[in-house]
Coordinates of C-alpha atoms in Angstrom, one line a residue:
A1 CA -6.1 -2.3 1.2
W2 CA -6.5 1.3 0.1
G3 CA -6.4 0.8 -3.6
G4 CA -7.4 -1.8 -6.1
T5 CA -5.5 -4.9 -7.3
L6 CA -3.4 -5.7 -10.3
Y7 CA -3.6 -9.0 -12.2
T8 CA -0.7 -10.0 -14.2
K9 CA -0.6 -12.5 -17.2
G10 CA 1.6 -14.9 -15.1
G11 CA -1.4 -15.5 -12.6
L12 CA -0.2 -13.0 -9.9
V13 CA -2.6 -10.7 -8.0
W14 CA -0.8 -7.7 -6.5
Y15 CA -2.1 -5.1 -3.9
A16 CA -0.7 -2.8 -1.3
T17 CA -1.9 -2.4 2.3
L18 CA -2.3 0.6 4.6
D19 CA 0.3 -0.9 6.9
G20 CA 2.9 -0.8 4.1
Y21 CA 3.1 -4.1 2.5
L22 CA 3.1 -4.7 -1.3
K23 CA 1.9 -8.4 -1.7
A24 CA 1.7 -10.8 -4.6
L25 CA -0.8 -13.7 -4.4
D26 CA -1.4 -16.8 -6.5
N27 CA -4.6 -16.1 -8.5
K28 CA -5.6 -19.8 -8.3
D29 CA -5.5 -20.4 -4.5
G30 CA -5.0 -17.0 -3.0
K31 CA -1.6 -18.1 -1.3
E32 CA 0.8 -15.2 -0.6
L33 CA 3.9 -15.8 -2.6
W34 CA 5.8 -12.6 -2.0
N35 CA 5.6 -9.4 0.2
F36 CA 7.8 -6.4 0.7
K37 CA 7.5 -3.9 3.6
M38 CA 7.5 -0.4 2.2
P39 CA 8.4 2.7 4.3
S40 CA 4.8 3.8 4.6
G41 CA 1.4 2.6 3.8
G42 CA 0.4 1.7 0.2
I43 CA -1.9 4.1 -1.6
G44 CA -3.6 3.5 -4.9
S45 CA -3.3 0.4 -7.0
P46 CA 0.0 -1.2 -8.0
M47 CA 0.8 -0.7 -11.7
T48 CA 3.0 -2.5 -14.2
Y49 CA 4.9 -1.7 -17.3
S50 CA 7.6 -3.2 -19.4
F51 CA 11.0 -1.8 -20.6
K52 CA 13.4 -3.5 -23.0
G53 CA 11.6 -6.7 -22.6
K54 CA 11.4 -6.8 -18.8
Q55 CA 8.2 -6.5 -16.7
Y56 CA 8.2 -4.1 -13.6
I57 CA 5.7 -3.7 -10.9
G58 CA 5.3 -0.4 -9.1
S59 CA 3.4 0.9 -6.1
M60 CA 3.0 4.3 -4.5
Y61 CA 3.3 4.6 -0.8
G62 CA 2.7 7.4 1.7
V63 CA -0.2 7.5 4.1
G64 CA -2.3 10.6 3.4
G65 CA -6.0 11.6 3.1
W66 CA -8.4 10.6 5.8
P67 CA -6.4 7.5 7.1
G68 CA -3.3 9.7 7.6
V69 CA -4.9 12.9 9.0
G70 CA -3.9 11.9 12.6
L71 CA -0.3 11.3 11.5
V72 CA -0.1 14.4 9.3
F73 CA -1.5 16.9 12.0
D74 CA -0.4 14.9 15.1
L75 CA -4.0 14.6 16.3
T76 CA -4.9 12.5 19.3
D77 CA -8.7 13.2 19.8
P78 CA -10.4 10.0 18.4
S79 CA -13.3 12.2 17.1
A80 CA -11.0 14.5 15.0
G81 CA -10.9 14.2 11.3
L82 CA -14.6 13.1 11.2
G83 CA -13.6 10.2 13.4
A84 CA -10.7 9.1 11.1
V85 CA -8.2 9.7 13.9
G86 CA -10.0 7.1 16.1
A87 CA -10.6 4.6 13.2
F88 CA -7.0 4.6 12.1
K89 CA -5.3 5.0 15.6
E90 CA -3.2 2.0 15.2
L91 CA -1.8 3.0 11.8
Q92 CA 1.0 5.0 13.4
N93 CA 2.3 1.7 14.9
H94 CA 2.8 0.3 11.4
T95 CA 3.8 3.1 9.1
Q96 CA 5.6 6.5 9.0
M97 CA 5.3 9.7 7.2
G98 CA 6.7 10.3 3.7
G99 CA 5.9 8.9 0.3
G100 CA 7.4 7.6 -2.9
L101 CA 7.3 4.9 -5.6
M102 CA 8.7 1.5 -5.2
V103 CA 9.5 -0.5 -8.4
F104 CA 10.5 -4.1 -8.7
S105 CA 11.5 -6.2 -11.7
L106 CA 9.9 -9.5 -12.3

């Protein structure tokens, strides 16, 4: 995970992964209850808000920063980007460029 977690009153723990999944776990046993494959890697921490009595979960996606330096600049030398290109070389097999915000209602 590139960001933190979000805990909801219903006992769910939410987080996003660099390979593009938004996941919800049961707080009691850690069992994965739900996941969704976003178009690109998750960045930051998921957020929640309510509107007209309904709760929503949102997560930003779009690999950037050091993990995405190889994708952004099409670098292949493993030592480029202070070694980030080599460290995250498999990331290109699991995500694509671009970013946005995914929002789901609970």
